[in-house]
PDB file of C-alpha atoms in Angstrom:
ATOM      1  CA  UNK A   1      10.593  -0.074  -7.417  1.00 53.00           C
ATOM      2  CA  UNK A   2      11.402  -2.378 -10.077  1.00 54.00           C
ATOM      3  CA  UNK A   3      11.841  -5.555 -11.336  1.00 55.00           C
ATOM      4  CA  UNK A   4      14.178  -8.311 -10.224  1.00 54.00           C
ATOM      5  CA  UNK A   5      13.222  -9.795  -7.237  1.00 51.00           C
ATOM      6  CA  UNK A   6       9.194  -9.367  -6.707  1.00 53.00           C
ATOM      7  CA  UNK A   7       7.993  -7.483  -4.325  1.00 58.00           C
ATOM      8  CA  UNK A   8      10.483  -6.448  -1.101  1.00 62.00           C
ATOM      9  CA  UNK A   9      10.594  -3.895   1.677  1.00 77.00           C
ATOM     10  CA  UNK A  10      11.304  -1.616  -0.778  1.00 81.00           C
ATOM     11  CA  UNK A  11       7.716  -0.297  -1.132  1.00 82.00           C
ATOM     12  CA  UNK A  12       7.665  -0.485   2.665  1.00 84.00           C
ATOM     13  CA  UNK A  13      10.625   1.841   3.354  1.00 86.00           C
ATOM     14  CA  UNK A  14       9.179   4.433   0.216  1.00 87.00           C
ATOM     15  CA  UNK A  15       5.577   4.674   1.885  1.00 87.00           C
ATOM     16  CA  UNK A  16       6.895   4.753   5.238  1.00 84.00           C
ATOM     17  CA  UNK A  17      10.094   7.881   4.600  1.00 86.00           C
ATOM     18  CA  UNK A  18       6.849  10.017   3.141  1.00 88.00           C
ATOM     19  CA  UNK A  19       7.733   9.521  -0.275  1.00 92.00           C
ATOM     20  CA  UNK A  20       5.374   8.175  -2.872  1.00 94.00           C
ATOM     21  CA  UNK A  21       6.645   4.720  -4.237  1.00 92.00           C
ATOM     22  CA  UNK A  22       7.377   4.291  -8.201  1.00 92.00           C
ATOM     23  CA  UNK A  23       6.374   1.499  -9.500  1.00 89.00           C
ATOM     24  CA  UNK A  24       8.307  -0.177 -12.687  1.00 89.00           C
ATOM     25  CA  UNK A  25       6.873  -3.686 -12.870  1.00 86.00           C
ATOM     26  CA  UNK A  26       4.638  -4.587 -15.676  1.00 87.00           C
ATOM     27  CA  UNK A  27       1.665  -7.112 -14.905  1.00 84.00           C
ATOM     28  CA  UNK A  28       2.925  -7.227 -10.896  1.00 80.00           C
ATOM     29  CA  UNK A  29       0.323  -6.035  -8.961  1.00 78.00           C
ATOM     30  CA  UNK A  30       1.241  -4.045  -5.617  1.00 77.00           C
ATOM     31  CA  UNK A  31       1.301  -5.762  -1.689  1.00 76.00           C
ATOM     32  CA  UNK A  32      -2.303  -4.760  -0.464  1.00 81.00           C
ATOM     33  CA  UNK A  33      -3.656  -3.908  -4.154  1.00 79.00           C
ATOM     34  CA  UNK A  34      -7.152  -5.917  -3.168  1.00 77.00           C
ATOM     35  CA  UNK A  35      -7.239  -3.427  -0.299  1.00 82.00           C
ATOM     36  CA  UNK A  36      -5.908  -0.364  -1.201  1.00 87.00           C
ATOM     37  CA  UNK A  37      -5.861   1.821  -4.303  1.00 91.00           C
ATOM     38  CA  UNK A  38      -1.989   2.499  -5.172  1.00 90.00           C
ATOM     39  CA  UNK A  39      -3.351   5.213  -7.952  1.00 92.00           C
ATOM     40  CA  UNK A  40      -3.908   7.645  -5.385  1.00 94.00           C
ATOM     41  CA  UNK A  41      -0.871   7.514  -3.542  1.00 94.00           C
ATOM     42  CA  UNK A  42       2.287   6.313  -6.453  1.00 94.00           C
ATOM     43  CA  UNK A  43       2.849   6.789  -9.608  1.00 95.00           C
ATOM     44  CA  UNK A  44       3.466   3.386 -12.293  1.00 93.00           C
ATOM     45  CA  UNK A  45       5.643   3.389 -15.099  1.00 94.00           C
ATOM     46  CA  UNK A  46       5.617   0.969 -17.758  1.00 94.00           C
ATOM     47  CA  UNK A  47       9.098  -1.391 -17.998  1.00 93.00           C
ATOM     48  CA  UNK A  48       9.423   0.233 -21.503  1.00 95.00           C
ATOM     49  CA  UNK A  49       9.250   4.173 -20.376  1.00 95.00           C
ATOM     50  CA  UNK A  50      11.874   3.505 -17.594  1.00 94.00           C
ATOM     51  CA  UNK A  51      13.864   5.621 -19.672  1.00 95.00           C
ATOM     52  CA  UNK A  52      11.367   8.950 -19.847  1.00 96.00           C
ATOM     53  CA  UNK A  53      11.404   8.225 -16.131  1.00 96.00           C
ATOM     54  CA  UNK A  54      12.505  12.112 -15.153  1.00 96.00           C
ATOM     55  CA  UNK A  55      10.565  13.162 -18.028  1.00 97.00           C
ATOM     56  CA  UNK A  56       7.224  11.160 -16.704  1.00 97.00           C
ATOM     57  CA  UNK A  57       7.963  12.362 -12.755  1.00 97.00           C
ATOM     58  CA  UNK A  58       7.920  16.499 -14.112  1.00 97.00           C
ATOM     59  CA  UNK A  59       5.047  16.535 -15.912  1.00 97.00           C
ATOM     60  CA  UNK A  60       2.793  15.807 -12.957  1.00 97.00           C
ATOM     61  CA  UNK A  61       1.830  18.377 -11.635  1.00 97.00           C
ATOM     62  CA  UNK A  62       2.382  19.963  -8.138  1.00 97.00           C
ATOM     63  CA  UNK A  63      -1.693  20.014  -7.109  1.00 97.00           C
ATOM     64  CA  UNK A  64      -2.136  15.931  -7.502  1.00 97.00           C
ATOM     65  CA  UNK A  65       1.676  15.254  -5.808  1.00 97.00           C
ATOM     66  CA  UNK A  66       0.299  17.215  -2.700  1.00 96.00           C
ATOM     67  CA  UNK A  67      -3.518  14.735  -2.775  1.00 96.00           C
ATOM     68  CA  UNK A  68      -0.852  11.717  -3.622  1.00 95.00           C
ATOM     69  CA  UNK A  69       1.203  12.951  -0.470  1.00 93.00           C
ATOM     70  CA  UNK A  70      -2.355  13.964   1.968  1.00 92.00           C
ATOM     71  CA  UNK A  71      -3.201   9.904   0.694  1.00 91.00           C
ATOM     72  CA  UNK A  72       0.089   8.515   1.289  1.00 90.00           C
ATOM     73  CA  UNK A  73      -0.208   9.736   4.600  1.00 86.00           C
ATOM     74  CA  UNK A  74      -3.999   8.573   5.420  1.00 86.00           C
ATOM     75  CA  UNK A  75      -2.128   4.502   4.210  1.00 87.00           C
ATOM     76  CA  UNK A  76       1.222   4.692   6.395  1.00 86.00           C
ATOM     77  CA  UNK A  77      -0.226   3.055   8.538  1.00 82.00           C
ATOM     78  CA  UNK A  78      -0.632   0.047   7.164  1.00 86.00           C
ATOM     79  CA  UNK A  79       3.185  -0.524   6.020  1.00 84.00           C
ATOM     80  CA  UNK A  80       3.906  -0.149  10.054  1.00 82.00           C
ATOM     81  CA  UNK A  81       3.634  -2.497  13.242  1.00 80.00           C
ATOM     82  CA  UNK A  82       2.847  -0.326  15.978  1.00 76.00           C
ATOM     83  CA  UNK A  83       0.920  -2.696  17.665  1.00 72.00           C
ATOM     84  CA  UNK A  84       4.382  -2.991  20.586  1.00 69.00           C
ATOM     85  CA  UNK A  85       4.903  -0.297  23.427  1.00 70.00           C
ATOM     86  CA  UNK A  86       7.346   0.740  21.752  1.00 69.00           C
ATOM     87  CA  UNK A  87       7.512   1.587  18.570  1.00 66.00           C
ATOM     88  CA  UNK A  88       3.414   3.156  19.215  1.00 64.00           C
ATOM     89  CA  UNK A  89       5.518   5.316  22.026  1.00 67.00           C
ATOM     90  CA  UNK A  90       8.269   6.721  19.518  1.00 64.00           C
ATOM     91  CA  UNK A  91       4.879   6.508  16.847  1.00 61.00           C
ATOM     92  CA  UNK A  92       3.633   8.881  18.983  1.00 60.00           C
ATOM     93  CA  UNK A  93       5.956  11.398  19.659  1.00 60.00           C
ATOM     94  CA  UNK A  94       5.891  11.644  15.955  1.00 56.00           C
ATOM     95  CA  UNK A  95       2.909  12.534  15.049  1.00 59.00           C
ATOM     96  CA  UNK A  96       0.838  15.116  17.307  1.00 55.00           C
ATOM     97  CA  UNK A  97      -2.596  13.518  17.181  1.00 59.00           C
ATOM     98  CA  UNK A  98      -2.732  10.050  15.607  1.00 57.00           C
ATOM     99  CA  UNK A  99      -6.303   8.083  15.524  1.00 61.00           C
ATOM    100  CA  UNK A 100      -6.550   5.181  17.137  1.00 58.00           C
ATOM    101  CA  UNK A 101      -7.550   3.157  13.718  1.00 58.00           C
ATOM    102  CA  UNK A 102      -4.427   3.970  11.989  1.00 58.00           C
ATOM    103  CA  UNK A 103      -2.293   2.044  15.310  1.00 60.00           C
ATOM    104  CA  UNK A 104      -4.346  -0.991  15.384  1.00 64.00           C
ATOM    105  CA  UNK A 105      -4.847  -1.329  12.064  1.00 78.00           C
ATOM    106  CA  UNK A 106      -1.269  -1.202  11.451  1.00 84.00           C
ATOM    107  CA  UNK A 107       0.576  -3.663   8.857  1.00 82.00           C
ATOM    108  CA  UNK A 108      -0.726  -6.289  10.951  1.00 85.00           C
ATOM    109  CA  UNK A 109      -3.773  -6.352  10.689  1.00 85.00           C
ATOM    110  CA  UNK A 110      -3.831  -5.097   6.711  1.00 85.00           C
ATOM    111  CA  UNK A 111      -1.956  -8.800   6.548  1.00 85.00           C
ATOM    112  CA  UNK A 112      -4.978 -10.329   8.414  1.00 88.00           C
ATOM    113  CA  UNK A 113      -7.542  -8.849   5.753  1.00 86.00           C
ATOM    114  CA  UNK A 114      -5.530  -9.188   3.057  1.00 84.00           C
ATOM    115  CA  UNK A 115      -6.087 -12.873   3.784  1.00 87.00           C
ATOM    116  CA  UNK A 116      -8.953 -12.865   4.832  1.00 87.00           C
ATOM    117  CA  UNK A 117      -9.728 -11.851   1.258  1.00 84.00           C
ATOM    118  CA  UNK A 118      -7.968 -14.298  -0.173  1.00 82.00           C
ATOM    119  CA  UNK A 119      -9.824 -17.106   0.885  1.00 86.00           C
ATOM    120  CA  UNK A 120     -12.025 -17.238  -1.794  1.00 86.00           C
ATOM    121  CA  UNK A 121      -9.285 -18.080  -4.438  1.00 81.00           C
ATOM    122  CA  UNK A 122      -8.019 -20.725  -1.855  1.00 83.00           C
ATOM    123  CA  UNK A 123     -10.959 -22.498  -2.333  1.00 85.00           C
ATOM    124  CA  UNK A 124     -11.867 -22.419  -5.835  1.00 74.00           C
ATOM    125  CA  UNK A 125     -14.463 -19.785  -5.708  1.00 58.00           C
ATOM    126  CA  UNK A 126     -12.566 -17.029  -7.402  1.00 53.00           C
ATOM    127  CA  UNK A 127     -15.891 -15.038  -8.296  1.00 52.00           C
ATOM    128  CA  UNK A 128     -17.052 -15.179  -4.533  1.00 50.00           C
ATOM    129  CA  UNK A 129     -16.873 -12.304  -2.969  1.00 51.00           C
ATOM    130  CA  UNK A 130     -15.340 -12.717   1.221  1.00 49.00           C
ATOM    131  CA  UNK A 131     -18.942 -13.401   3.160  1.00 49.00           C
ATOM    132  CA  UNK A 132     -20.509 -14.557   0.374  1.00 48.00           C
ATOM    133  CA  UNK A 133     -22.536 -17.361   1.303  1.00 42.00           C
ATOM    134  CA  UNK A 134     -22.610 -19.999  -0.610  1.00 43.00           C
ATOM    135  CA  UNK A 135     -24.930 -21.207  -3.287  1.00 41.00           C
ATOM    136  CA  UNK A 136     -27.668 -24.011  -2.686  1.00 39.00           C
ATOM    137  CA  UNK A 137     -27.407 -26.785  -5.422  1.00 35.00           C
TER     138      UNK A 137
END
């Protein structure tokens, strides 16, 4: 994913197709980065290093790639909308055992969680954590 048009569906496409996302955007937060640790399932490359991309990717050890792929499978449900009956049935056909939380904690649920965590920033209390009670003055 390269800079230019901000975040698009490229991140979701990569994740849902089982590909480790390669992020080439300096000073940009990944989608759901406040909820998901993208460093566990993606590769970030500085814009200044993009010419070295093949070398950088080839240098990633095979065992690290396997760990990243496993973590990617563990979070992929957060990028798919699985609440509808049709989509849920297709997901169930594709995967033998899908934990129920992965069907319920889909992209819609992840967006709701992300929005909830953004509430303090919209109220002018950027340092407050979600759920924290306001201090008495």
